[in-house]
Short mmCIF file of C-alpha atoms (C1' of nucleotides) in Angstrom, two decimals:
data_model
loop_
_atom_site.label_atom_id
_atom_site.label_comp_id
_atom_site.label_asym_id
_atom_site.label_seq_id
_atom_site.Cartn_x
_atom_site.Cartn_y
_atom_site.Cartn_z
CA MET U 1 60.22 -33.16 -13.52
CA ALA U 2 56.69 -35.10 -15.06
CA LYS U 3 55.97 -37.02 -12.63
CA GLU U 4 54.20 -39.51 -14.46
CA GLU U 5 53.97 -42.95 -12.62
CA THR U 6 52.42 -43.94 -15.91
CA LEU U 7 50.89 -46.69 -13.33
CA PRO U 8 51.37 -49.98 -12.23
CA GLN U 9 52.94 -51.58 -14.87
CA PRO U 10 51.14 -52.33 -18.00
CA VAL U 11 49.99 -55.66 -18.27
CA SER U 12 51.29 -56.03 -22.19
CA THR U 13 54.26 -55.07 -20.89
CA MET U 14 55.49 -57.50 -18.56
CA THR U 15 57.80 -60.32 -18.99
CA PRO U 16 56.97 -63.62 -18.43
CA ALA U 17 58.34 -63.95 -15.02
CA GLN U 18 56.73 -60.84 -13.81
CA LEU U 19 53.27 -62.09 -15.55
CA GLU U 20 53.67 -65.29 -13.78
CA ARG U 21 54.42 -63.08 -10.28
CA ARG U 22 51.16 -61.08 -11.00
CA ARG U 23 49.42 -64.05 -11.47
CA ARG U 24 50.63 -65.65 -8.31
CA LEU U 25 49.10 -62.92 -6.67
CA THR U 26 45.76 -62.61 -8.26
CA ASP U 27 45.50 -67.22 -7.54
CA THR U 28 46.70 -66.50 -3.95
CA VAL U 29 44.11 -64.01 -3.63
CA ILE U 30 41.21 -66.48 -4.98
CA GLU U 31 42.29 -69.13 -2.97
CA MET U 32 42.17 -66.98 0.18
CA ILE U 33 38.72 -65.63 -0.62
CA ASP U 34 37.16 -68.46 -0.03
CA GLN U 35 38.18 -68.62 3.68
CA MET U 36 37.72 -65.17 4.60
CA GLY U 37 35.84 -61.66 3.79
CA PRO U 38 37.61 -58.75 1.50
CA GLU U 39 38.22 -56.93 4.22
CA GLN U 40 39.94 -59.71 6.60
CA LEU U 41 42.04 -59.60 3.56
CA GLN U 42 44.98 -58.69 4.33
CA MET U 43 47.76 -57.10 1.91
CA ARG U 44 50.67 -58.73 4.16
CA ASP U 45 49.33 -61.93 4.05
CA VAL U 46 48.30 -62.28 0.05
CA ALA U 47 52.54 -61.09 -0.71
CA GLU U 48 53.74 -63.61 2.09
CA ARG U 49 51.40 -66.38 0.91
CA SER U 50 52.23 -65.86 -2.61
CA GLY U 51 55.91 -65.37 -2.21
CA VAL U 52 55.78 -61.63 -3.49
CA ALA U 53 57.01 -59.10 -1.67
CA LEU U 54 54.61 -56.83 -0.82
CA GLY U 55 56.29 -53.47 -2.51
CA THR U 56 56.42 -55.61 -5.07
CA ALA U 57 52.80 -56.31 -5.54
CA TYR U 58 52.11 -52.39 -5.26
CA ARG U 59 54.15 -52.52 -8.46
CA TYR U 60 51.81 -54.69 -10.17
CA PHE U 61 48.60 -53.56 -8.76
CA SER U 62 47.56 -49.87 -7.50
CA SER U 63 46.10 -50.81 -4.49
CA LYS U 64 44.18 -53.35 -2.34
CA ASP U 65 41.03 -52.95 -4.35
CA HIS U 66 42.59 -52.79 -8.12
CA LEU U 67 44.33 -55.96 -6.92
CA LEU U 68 40.79 -57.75 -5.50
CA ALA U 69 39.16 -56.40 -8.88
CA ALA U 70 41.58 -58.11 -11.17
CA ALA U 71 41.30 -61.40 -8.77
CA TRP U 72 37.60 -60.89 -9.08
CA ALA U 73 37.16 -60.61 -12.86
CA ASP U 74 39.35 -63.57 -12.86
CA TRP U 75 37.55 -65.59 -10.92
CA GLN U 76 34.54 -64.62 -12.64
CA ARG U 77 35.50 -65.74 -15.99
CA ARG U 78 36.59 -68.74 -14.88
CA LEU U 79 32.76 -69.73 -13.31
CA THR U 80 31.73 -67.89 -17.01
CA ASP U 81 33.50 -70.04 -18.80
CA ARG U 82 32.55 -73.18 -17.25
CA VAL U 83 28.44 -72.36 -16.85
CA ARG U 84 28.33 -71.25 -20.01
CA ALA U 85 29.49 -74.41 -21.73
CA GLU U 86 27.45 -76.42 -19.61
CA VAL U 87 24.55 -74.56 -20.54
CA SER U 88 25.25 -75.04 -24.22
CA ARG U 89 25.99 -78.45 -23.66
CA ASP U 90 22.87 -79.28 -22.39
CA ALA U 91 20.87 -76.69 -25.04
CA SER U 92 22.83 -79.08 -27.93
CA ARG U 93 21.69 -82.49 -26.08
CA ASN U 94 18.29 -81.15 -25.79
CA ARG U 95 17.75 -81.85 -22.72
CA SER U 96 15.16 -80.91 -19.69
CA ALA U 97 13.31 -78.35 -22.22
CA PRO U 98 12.72 -76.72 -25.78
CA GLY U 99 14.43 -74.09 -23.99
CA GLY U 100 13.64 -70.32 -25.37
CA ALA U 101 15.27 -67.24 -24.32
CA CYS U 102 14.17 -67.33 -20.70
CA THR U 103 15.08 -70.62 -19.98
CA ARG U 104 18.21 -70.61 -21.12
CA VAL U 105 19.03 -67.09 -19.18
CA GLN U 106 17.52 -69.07 -16.13
CA ALA U 107 19.43 -71.65 -16.16
CA PHE U 108 22.44 -70.17 -16.63
CA LEU U 109 21.51 -67.56 -14.00
CA SER U 110 20.62 -70.19 -11.85
CA ARG U 111 23.85 -72.19 -12.13
CA GLU U 112 25.82 -68.79 -11.64
CA THR U 113 24.03 -67.92 -8.40
CA ARG U 114 24.54 -71.22 -6.98
CA ALA U 115 28.06 -71.10 -7.70
CA PHE U 116 28.20 -67.66 -4.98
CA GLN U 117 25.74 -69.06 -2.76
CA ARG U 118 28.46 -72.24 -2.15
CA HIS U 119 31.22 -69.31 -2.37
CA PRO U 120 29.61 -66.89 -0.33
CA ASN U 121 32.45 -64.65 0.03
CA PHE U 122 33.02 -64.28 -3.64
CA ALA U 123 29.74 -62.36 -3.50
CA ARG U 124 30.93 -59.93 -0.77
CA LEU U 125 33.51 -59.69 -2.96
CA VAL U 126 31.63 -58.73 -5.62
CA ALA U 127 29.97 -55.95 -3.45
CA TYR U 128 33.31 -54.90 -2.42
CA VAL U 129 34.95 -54.61 -5.49
CA GLU U 130 31.51 -52.76 -7.11
CA VAL U 131 31.84 -49.67 -5.40
CA SER U 132 35.51 -49.29 -5.38
CA SER U 133 36.79 -45.93 -6.54
CA ASP U 134 40.04 -46.60 -8.21
CA PRO U 135 39.83 -46.35 -11.02
CA PHE U 136 42.14 -49.20 -12.09
CA ALA U 137 39.95 -51.73 -10.05
CA SER U 138 36.70 -49.96 -12.62
CA GLU U 139 38.94 -50.43 -15.47
CA GLU U 140 39.06 -54.08 -14.32
CA LEU U 141 35.34 -53.71 -13.71
CA ALA U 142 34.05 -52.64 -17.43
CA GLY U 143 36.27 -54.90 -18.92
CA LEU U 144 34.37 -57.87 -16.99
CA ARG U 145 30.77 -56.23 -17.53
CA SER U 146 31.81 -56.16 -21.76
CA ASP U 147 32.49 -60.05 -21.58
CA ASN U 148 29.03 -60.71 -19.44
CA PHE U 149 27.68 -58.48 -22.03
CA ALA U 150 28.56 -60.62 -24.86
CA THR U 151 27.67 -63.79 -22.65
CA LEU U 152 23.91 -62.67 -22.13
CA VAL U 153 23.36 -61.22 -25.23
CA ALA U 154 23.97 -64.66 -27.16
CA LEU U 155 21.53 -66.46 -24.25
CA MET U 156 19.04 -63.64 -26.12
CA ASP U 157 18.34 -65.09 -29.16
CA GLY U 158 14.89 -64.81 -29.93
CA VAL U 159 14.57 -61.58 -27.93
CA PRO U 160 13.51 -58.38 -30.50
CA ALA U 161 16.43 -56.64 -30.55
CA ASP U 162 14.97 -53.45 -28.66
CA VAL U 163 14.36 -55.49 -25.57
CA VAL U 164 17.90 -57.04 -25.24
CA ARG U 165 19.49 -54.00 -24.05
CA PRO U 166 17.25 -53.05 -20.96
CA ALA U 167 16.47 -56.69 -20.35
CA MET U 168 19.66 -57.06 -19.95
CA THR U 169 20.49 -54.04 -18.22
CA ALA U 170 17.77 -55.15 -15.68
CA ILE U 171 18.88 -58.43 -14.73
CA ASN U 172 21.81 -57.66 -14.53
CA ALA U 173 20.92 -54.98 -12.05
CA THR U 174 19.05 -57.66 -9.68
CA LEU U 175 21.59 -60.05 -9.67
CA GLY U 176 24.09 -57.15 -8.25
CA SER U 177 21.50 -56.02 -5.97
CA GLY U 178 20.27 -58.65 -4.94
CA LEU U 179 23.36 -60.42 -4.37
CA THR U 180 24.45 -57.69 -2.14
CA ALA U 181 21.21 -57.62 -0.28
CA TRP U 182 21.92 -61.71 0.32
CA ILE U 183 25.46 -60.85 1.56
CA CYS U 184 24.58 -57.88 3.71
CA GLY U 185 21.65 -60.15 5.55
CA ARG U 186 18.66 -58.42 4.14
CA LEU U 187 17.38 -61.41 2.08
CA THR U 188 18.15 -64.61 2.48
CA PHE U 189 19.46 -67.01 -0.45
CA ALA U 190 15.88 -68.22 -1.40
CA ASP U 191 14.03 -65.31 -1.46
CA PHE U 192 16.94 -63.76 -3.32
CA SER U 193 17.04 -66.31 -6.31
CA ARG U 194 13.54 -66.41 -6.47
CA GLN U 195 13.59 -62.59 -7.30
CA LEU U 196 15.62 -63.21 -9.49
CA GLU U 197 13.62 -65.76 -11.50
CA GLU U 198 10.46 -63.43 -11.32
CA VAL U 199 12.28 -60.22 -13.09
CA VAL U 200 13.58 -62.90 -15.79
CA ARG U 201 10.26 -64.17 -16.10
CA LEU U 202 8.60 -60.85 -16.27
CA ILE U 203 11.09 -59.22 -18.83
CA LEU U 204 12.27 -62.53 -20.82
CA GLY U 205 8.61 -64.65 -20.42
CA PRO U 206 6.78 -63.58 -24.02
CA TYR U 207 10.02 -64.55 -25.98
CA ASP U 208 10.05 -67.82 -24.40
CA GLN U 209 8.24 -70.59 -26.45
CA ALA U 210 9.49 -68.69 -29.65
CA MET V 1 28.06 -60.59 34.98
CA ALA V 2 25.94 -60.59 31.52
CA LYS V 3 27.27 -58.12 29.51
CA GLU V 4 24.21 -57.86 27.40
CA GLU V 5 25.21 -54.30 26.07
CA THR V 6 21.73 -53.85 24.71
CA LEU V 7 23.63 -51.33 22.24
CA PRO V 8 23.33 -48.06 20.57
CA GLN V 9 20.63 -46.86 23.51
CA PRO V 10 17.36 -48.37 21.54
CA VAL V 11 15.73 -45.28 19.68
CA SER V 12 12.35 -45.56 21.75
CA THR V 13 13.89 -45.36 25.35
CA MET V 14 15.89 -41.79 24.57
CA THR V 15 15.17 -38.38 26.67
CA PRO V 16 14.06 -35.53 24.73
CA ALA V 17 17.52 -33.87 24.89
CA GLN V 18 19.05 -37.55 23.77
CA LEU V 19 16.98 -37.73 20.90
CA GLU V 20 17.96 -33.72 20.32
CA ARG V 21 21.55 -34.89 20.21
CA ARG V 22 21.09 -38.16 17.61
CA ARG V 23 19.58 -35.67 15.14
CA ARG V 24 22.59 -33.34 15.78
CA LEU V 25 24.81 -36.07 15.04
CA THR V 26 22.48 -36.97 11.66
CA ASP V 27 22.22 -33.54 10.63
CA THR V 28 25.60 -32.63 10.80
CA VAL V 29 26.47 -35.56 8.28
CA ILE V 30 24.01 -34.66 6.15
CA GLU V 31 25.48 -31.57 5.99
CA MET V 32 28.57 -32.39 5.56
CA ILE V 33 27.81 -35.52 2.69
CA ASP V 34 26.96 -32.40 0.42
CA GLN V 35 30.72 -31.18 0.36
CA MET V 36 32.55 -34.62 0.99
CA GLY V 37 31.96 -38.12 0.05
CA PRO V 38 31.59 -40.69 3.21
CA GLU V 39 35.33 -41.79 3.43
CA GLN V 40 36.50 -37.92 3.12
CA LEU V 41 34.14 -37.64 6.09
CA GLN V 42 35.32 -38.27 9.79
CA MET V 43 33.36 -39.37 13.19
CA ARG V 44 36.22 -36.87 14.30
CA ASP V 45 34.81 -33.75 12.77
CA VAL V 46 30.79 -34.88 13.13
CA ALA V 47 31.15 -35.34 16.98
CA GLU V 48 32.93 -31.59 16.69
CA ARG V 49 30.45 -30.04 14.39
CA SER V 50 27.43 -31.25 15.99
CA GLY V 51 28.90 -30.41 19.39
CA VAL V 52 28.44 -33.97 20.73
CA ALA V 53 31.54 -35.61 22.55
CA LEU V 54 32.68 -38.25 20.17
CA GLY V 55 32.48 -41.13 22.60
CA THR V 56 28.48 -39.91 23.34
CA ALA V 57 28.65 -40.29 19.42
CA TYR V 58 29.39 -44.17 20.04
CA ARG V 59 26.67 -44.60 22.98
CA TYR V 60 23.97 -43.42 19.95
CA PHE V 61 25.17 -45.25 16.77
CA SER V 62 27.22 -48.82 16.78
CA SER V 63 29.64 -47.31 14.16
CA LYS V 64 30.19 -44.83 11.31
CA ASP V 65 28.36 -47.31 9.30
CA HIS V 66 25.56 -47.08 11.19
CA LEU V 67 25.73 -43.12 11.82
CA LEU V 68 25.92 -43.29 7.83
CA ALA V 69 23.02 -45.30 7.87
CA ALA V 70 20.74 -43.31 10.02
CA ALA V 71 21.66 -40.32 8.07
CA TRP V 72 21.05 -41.34 4.81
CA ALA V 73 17.85 -43.46 5.72
CA ASP V 74 16.93 -39.36 7.15
CA TRP V 75 17.90 -37.82 3.73
CA GLN V 76 16.42 -40.57 1.92
CA ARG V 77 13.14 -40.16 3.17
CA ARG V 78 12.72 -36.04 2.99
CA LEU V 79 13.51 -36.53 -0.43
CA THR V 80 10.98 -39.03 -1.36
CA ASP V 81 8.29 -37.55 0.76
CA ARG V 82 9.39 -34.08 -1.30
CA VAL V 83 9.30 -36.00 -4.55
CA ARG V 84 5.96 -38.00 -4.04
CA ALA V 85 4.18 -34.98 -3.20
CA GLU V 86 5.27 -32.97 -5.99
CA VAL V 87 4.30 -36.21 -8.67
CA SER V 88 1.06 -36.09 -6.95
CA ARG V 89 0.28 -32.79 -6.86
CA ASP V 90 1.05 -32.70 -10.52
CA ALA V 91 -0.79 -36.05 -11.45
CA SER V 92 -4.08 -34.45 -9.44
CA ARG V 93 -3.42 -31.00 -11.78
CA ASN V 94 -3.31 -33.61 -14.34
CA ARG V 95 -0.63 -31.69 -15.84
CA SER V 96 1.06 -33.27 -18.53
CA ALA V 97 -0.63 -36.10 -19.64
CA PRO V 98 -3.26 -38.67 -18.51
CA GLY V 99 -0.38 -40.55 -16.80
CA GLY V 100 -0.56 -44.28 -16.81
CA ALA V 101 2.12 -46.16 -14.23
CA CYS V 102 4.69 -45.78 -16.44
CA THR V 103 4.76 -42.13 -17.23
CA ARG V 104 4.11 -41.75 -13.10
CA VAL V 105 7.31 -44.32 -12.06
CA GLN V 106 9.21 -42.67 -15.09
CA ALA V 107 8.11 -38.90 -13.51
CA PHE V 108 8.92 -39.88 -10.11
CA LEU V 109 12.42 -41.66 -10.74
CA SER V 110 13.41 -38.96 -12.68
CA ARG V 111 12.97 -36.39 -10.07
CA GLU V 112 14.88 -38.66 -7.60
CA THR V 113 18.02 -38.88 -9.74
CA ARG V 114 18.18 -35.58 -10.46
CA ALA V 115 18.24 -35.07 -6.64
CA PHE V 116 21.18 -37.59 -6.76
CA GLN V 117 22.74 -35.94 -9.70
CA ARG V 118 22.37 -32.44 -8.21
CA HIS V 119 24.19 -34.47 -4.94
CA PRO V 120 26.56 -36.50 -5.96
CA ASN V 121 27.99 -37.39 -2.22
CA PHE V 122 24.65 -38.67 -1.45
CA ALA V 123 24.97 -41.16 -4.50
CA ARG V 124 28.20 -42.47 -3.15
CA LEU V 125 26.65 -42.29 0.36
CA VAL V 126 23.99 -44.86 -1.03
CA ALA V 127 26.77 -47.12 -2.01
CA TYR V 128 28.36 -46.82 1.08
CA VAL V 129 25.86 -47.81 3.06
CA GLU V 130 24.14 -50.55 0.90
CA VAL V 131 27.71 -52.62 1.56
CA SER V 132 28.06 -52.29 5.16
CA SER V 133 27.56 -55.37 7.06
CA ASP V 134 27.08 -53.24 10.44
CA PRO V 135 23.49 -54.93 11.77
CA PHE V 136 22.34 -51.58 12.84
CA ALA V 137 23.20 -50.38 9.33
CA SER V 138 21.23 -52.69 7.15
CA GLU V 139 17.95 -52.56 10.02
CA GLU V 140 18.21 -48.44 8.74
CA LEU V 141 18.22 -49.82 5.58
CA ALA V 142 15.48 -52.28 6.22
CA GLY V 143 13.46 -49.77 7.89
CA LEU V 144 14.30 -47.79 4.26
CA ARG V 145 13.50 -50.28 1.73
CA SER V 146 9.86 -51.00 2.76
CA ASP V 147 9.07 -47.46 2.82
CA ASN V 148 10.17 -47.39 -0.86
CA PHE V 149 8.06 -50.19 -1.62
CA ALA V 150 4.80 -48.51 -0.41
CA THR V 151 5.38 -45.42 -2.23
CA LEU V 152 6.37 -47.64 -5.16
CA VAL V 153 3.54 -49.89 -5.13
CA ALA V 154 1.22 -46.64 -4.62
CA LEU V 155 2.67 -45.58 -8.29
CA MET V 156 1.72 -48.86 -9.72
CA ASP V 157 -1.68 -49.49 -9.52
CA GLY V 158 -3.08 -50.26 -12.78
CA VAL V 159 -0.44 -52.69 -13.08
CA PRO V 160 -1.75 -56.27 -12.63
CA ALA V 161 -0.75 -57.77 -8.92
CA ASP V 162 1.70 -60.18 -9.92
CA VAL V 163 3.52 -57.86 -11.41
CA VAL V 164 4.18 -54.51 -9.19
CA ARG V 165 6.73 -56.80 -6.92
CA PRO V 166 9.07 -57.89 -9.29
CA ALA V 167 8.72 -55.15 -11.51
CA MET V 168 9.45 -53.18 -8.43
CA THR V 169 12.92 -55.06 -7.45
CA ALA V 170 13.86 -54.66 -11.14
CA ILE V 171 13.39 -51.33 -11.02
CA ASN V 172 15.02 -50.69 -7.57
CA ALA V 173 18.05 -52.93 -8.03
CA THR V 174 18.21 -50.44 -11.91
CA LEU V 175 18.23 -47.54 -10.20
CA GLY V 176 20.73 -48.70 -7.13
CA SER V 177 23.49 -50.15 -9.40
CA GLY V 178 23.70 -47.42 -12.13
CA LEU V 179 23.84 -44.68 -9.35
CA THR V 180 26.89 -46.84 -7.96
CA ALA V 181 28.44 -47.32 -11.55
CA TRP V 182 27.70 -43.70 -12.06
CA ILE V 183 29.29 -42.29 -9.08
CA CYS V 184 32.04 -44.59 -9.90
CA GLY V 185 32.70 -43.20 -13.09
CA ARG V 186 31.62 -46.13 -15.01
CA LEU V 187 28.80 -44.97 -16.52
CA THR V 188 27.99 -41.30 -17.28
CA PHE V 189 24.73 -40.08 -15.64
CA ALA V 190 22.73 -39.49 -19.14
CA ASP V 191 23.49 -42.92 -20.03
CA PHE V 192 22.18 -44.21 -16.23
CA SER V 193 18.71 -42.52 -16.54
CA ARG V 194 19.13 -43.39 -20.00
CA GLN V 195 18.69 -47.14 -19.16
CA LEU V 196 16.37 -46.31 -16.37
CA GLU V 197 14.25 -45.16 -18.20
CA GLU V 198 14.42 -48.16 -21.00
CA VAL V 199 14.07 -50.42 -18.13
CA VAL V 200 10.96 -48.56 -16.70
CA ARG V 201 9.25 -48.92 -20.07
CA LEU V 202 10.39 -52.38 -20.86
CA ILE V 203 8.57 -53.43 -17.85
CA LEU V 204 6.18 -51.10 -17.35
CA GLY V 205 4.86 -49.78 -20.86
CA PRO V 206 2.23 -52.34 -21.58
CA TYR V 207 0.00 -51.18 -18.86
CA ASP V 208 0.25 -47.36 -19.41
CA GLN V 209 -2.39 -45.55 -21.12
CA ALA V 210 -5.01 -48.34 -19.28
"C1'" DT P 1 85.33 -58.76 -18.01
"C1'" DC P 2 83.45 -54.92 -15.25
"C1'" DA P 3 79.72 -51.61 -14.03
"C1'" DA P 4 75.46 -49.67 -13.92
"C1'" DC P 5 71.21 -50.05 -13.44
"C1'" DG P 6 66.81 -51.62 -12.80
"C1'" DA P 7 63.60 -55.33 -10.74
"C1'" DC P 8 63.50 -57.98 -6.34
"C1'" DT P 9 63.49 -59.14 -1.34
"C1'" DA P 10 62.48 -58.95 3.73
"C1'" DG P 11 61.34 -56.33 7.11
"C1'" DA P 12 60.51 -51.93 9.54
"C1'" DA P 13 58.36 -47.51 9.71
"C1'" DC P 14 54.59 -44.41 8.42
"C1'" DC P 15 50.05 -42.06 9.19
"C1'" DG P 16 45.34 -41.76 8.92
"C1'" DC P 17 41.42 -42.77 11.46
"C1'" DG P 18 37.50 -45.67 13.47
"C1'" DT P 19 37.25 -46.81 17.94
"C1'" DT P 20 37.95 -47.25 22.90
"C1'" DC P 21 39.38 -45.20 27.36
"C1'" DT P 22 40.53 -41.75 31.33
"C1'" DG P 23 39.47 -38.62 34.15
"C1'" DT P 24 35.67 -34.98 35.75
"C1'" DC P 25 31.34 -32.74 35.57
"C1'" DG P 26 26.80 -31.55 35.94
"C1'" DT P 27 22.22 -33.03 36.64
"C1'" DG P 28 18.54 -35.86 37.72
"C1'" DG P 29 16.00 -38.60 40.87
"C1'" DT P 30 15.22 -39.91 45.70
"C1'" DA R 1 21.72 -33.61 49.95
"C1'" DC R 2 23.59 -37.81 47.54
"C1'" DC R 3 24.20 -40.66 44.05
"C1'" DA R 4 24.61 -43.03 39.65
"C1'" DC R 5 24.88 -42.61 35.32
"C1'" DG R 6 25.37 -40.27 31.20
"C1'" DA R 7 27.88 -35.94 28.52
"C1'" DC R 8 32.15 -33.42 27.61
"C1'" DA R 9 36.74 -33.03 26.30
"C1'" DG R 10 40.49 -35.22 24.79
"C1'" DA R 11 44.29 -38.71 24.65
"C1'" DA R 12 45.59 -43.30 23.56
"C1'" DC R 13 44.67 -47.48 21.02
"C1'" DG R 14 45.38 -50.33 17.61
"C1'" DC R 15 44.41 -51.90 12.92
"C1'" DG R 16 46.09 -52.05 7.94
"C1'" DG R 17 47.01 -49.98 3.53
"C1'" DT R 18 50.85 -47.92 1.91
"C1'" DT R 19 55.63 -46.14 1.45
"C1'" DC R 20 60.40 -46.30 2.67
"C1'" DT R 21 65.47 -48.81 3.80
"C1'" DA R 22 68.73 -51.77 2.61
"C1'" DG R 23 70.41 -54.94 0.48
"C1'" DT R 24 70.58 -58.74 -3.31
"C1'" DC R 25 70.23 -59.90 -8.48
"C1'" DG R 26 70.28 -60.75 -13.04
"C1'" DT R 27 70.40 -58.68 -17.04
"C1'" DT R 28 72.84 -55.04 -20.43
"C1'" DG R 29 75.78 -52.45 -22.84
"C1'" DA R 30 80.41 -50.58 -23.23
#
DNA sequence: TCAACGACTAGAACCGCGTTCTGTCGTGGT
DNA sequence: ACCACGACAGAACGCGGTTCTAGTCGTTGA
């Protein structure tokens, strides 16, 4: 009688039609989040607007948290890809500075945070998802985390190996906390980005014009 | 007809009996949180166990979030006071090292995190409260934040003034994010405290044996 | 070709829980 | 003594995530 319920169907075993449905769900969330916070967003509406039956949505995602986490991961990856491309393009054109690690990281973060400023509900989404205890949601986060890891490591060359890890930890944390504080009204956006800059300069400043 | 509803009755205007009721509520929460996460905790139960009518609770706190935030602030203040006392006692006895800023901050944080390790549900509470959008809850947080600020500043003497602020920001953020990641199962406690140590050393290390 | 089966759909139903409401009572200020 | 107001116990409300029901359809395997 093992009620294994392996879970919301592993992505790898999905047929193309299923992947398509799954994508419609996450895309719809991304679309809707732009206009409402994660708590306003209702499963019923997502289902309806994506043209997937509510019950079916739950075959793909274990919970609202899981769906939101997946959608966020998706959005974040697109954003990061775009920003990374811009930053490295600017760097290779050698625009605007010689560019040490500090400068590069600043540029990267400033673009990312601006994206959040333009889409505050995604910042809310981050806050919402980060505290979710749904293990499937956490899994989604973990994947994303390691992507970010790679990205930041790449931006930090010229920085001693034993500095990289704690530097990333601290910067990521400052980004995350600041975002939440901003979104909850405990910090203005200006203060948030100033804080972030200060922290990056403090940590990475010494390695800049290597 | 101004429906001003000044709101959950300002603390300063409360009669002793009211303050007593308010305290019973927060104390009950603190008591209960030790045995269940914040989402398990129900307003009905808090009301019943504290001997305050449910409706009345809402005259003191605008929402569950607000109540939880107040309770957390209370617990955190007690904890910080205790830890601060221990740390400064140890320091004045000059035990265990000469103790620069880095060492002092490490000691402080390590005690604080151990308290969370012993009471994981308070870590969940932190995560829960930090993302609350209830303005009264945020207010509670803001008060707490400035207390912490003072505490950390005190621990960091010997550190250049322009380093103190970003250092605090980064350390606080690392603490907060790590706590959440731990509690959500994305980090082991050991990894969490190692990360925190690394960050503190990275940032404050240079100013240690002044 | 024809079951059998599994996944999909629309929508209703379920249910936990924060929040609000009702009716009553006790009390402190005038 | 009076009355307005806060407290009380408990019922009632409402929202929204999740689950269930019936019925449909496409694929598979004999």
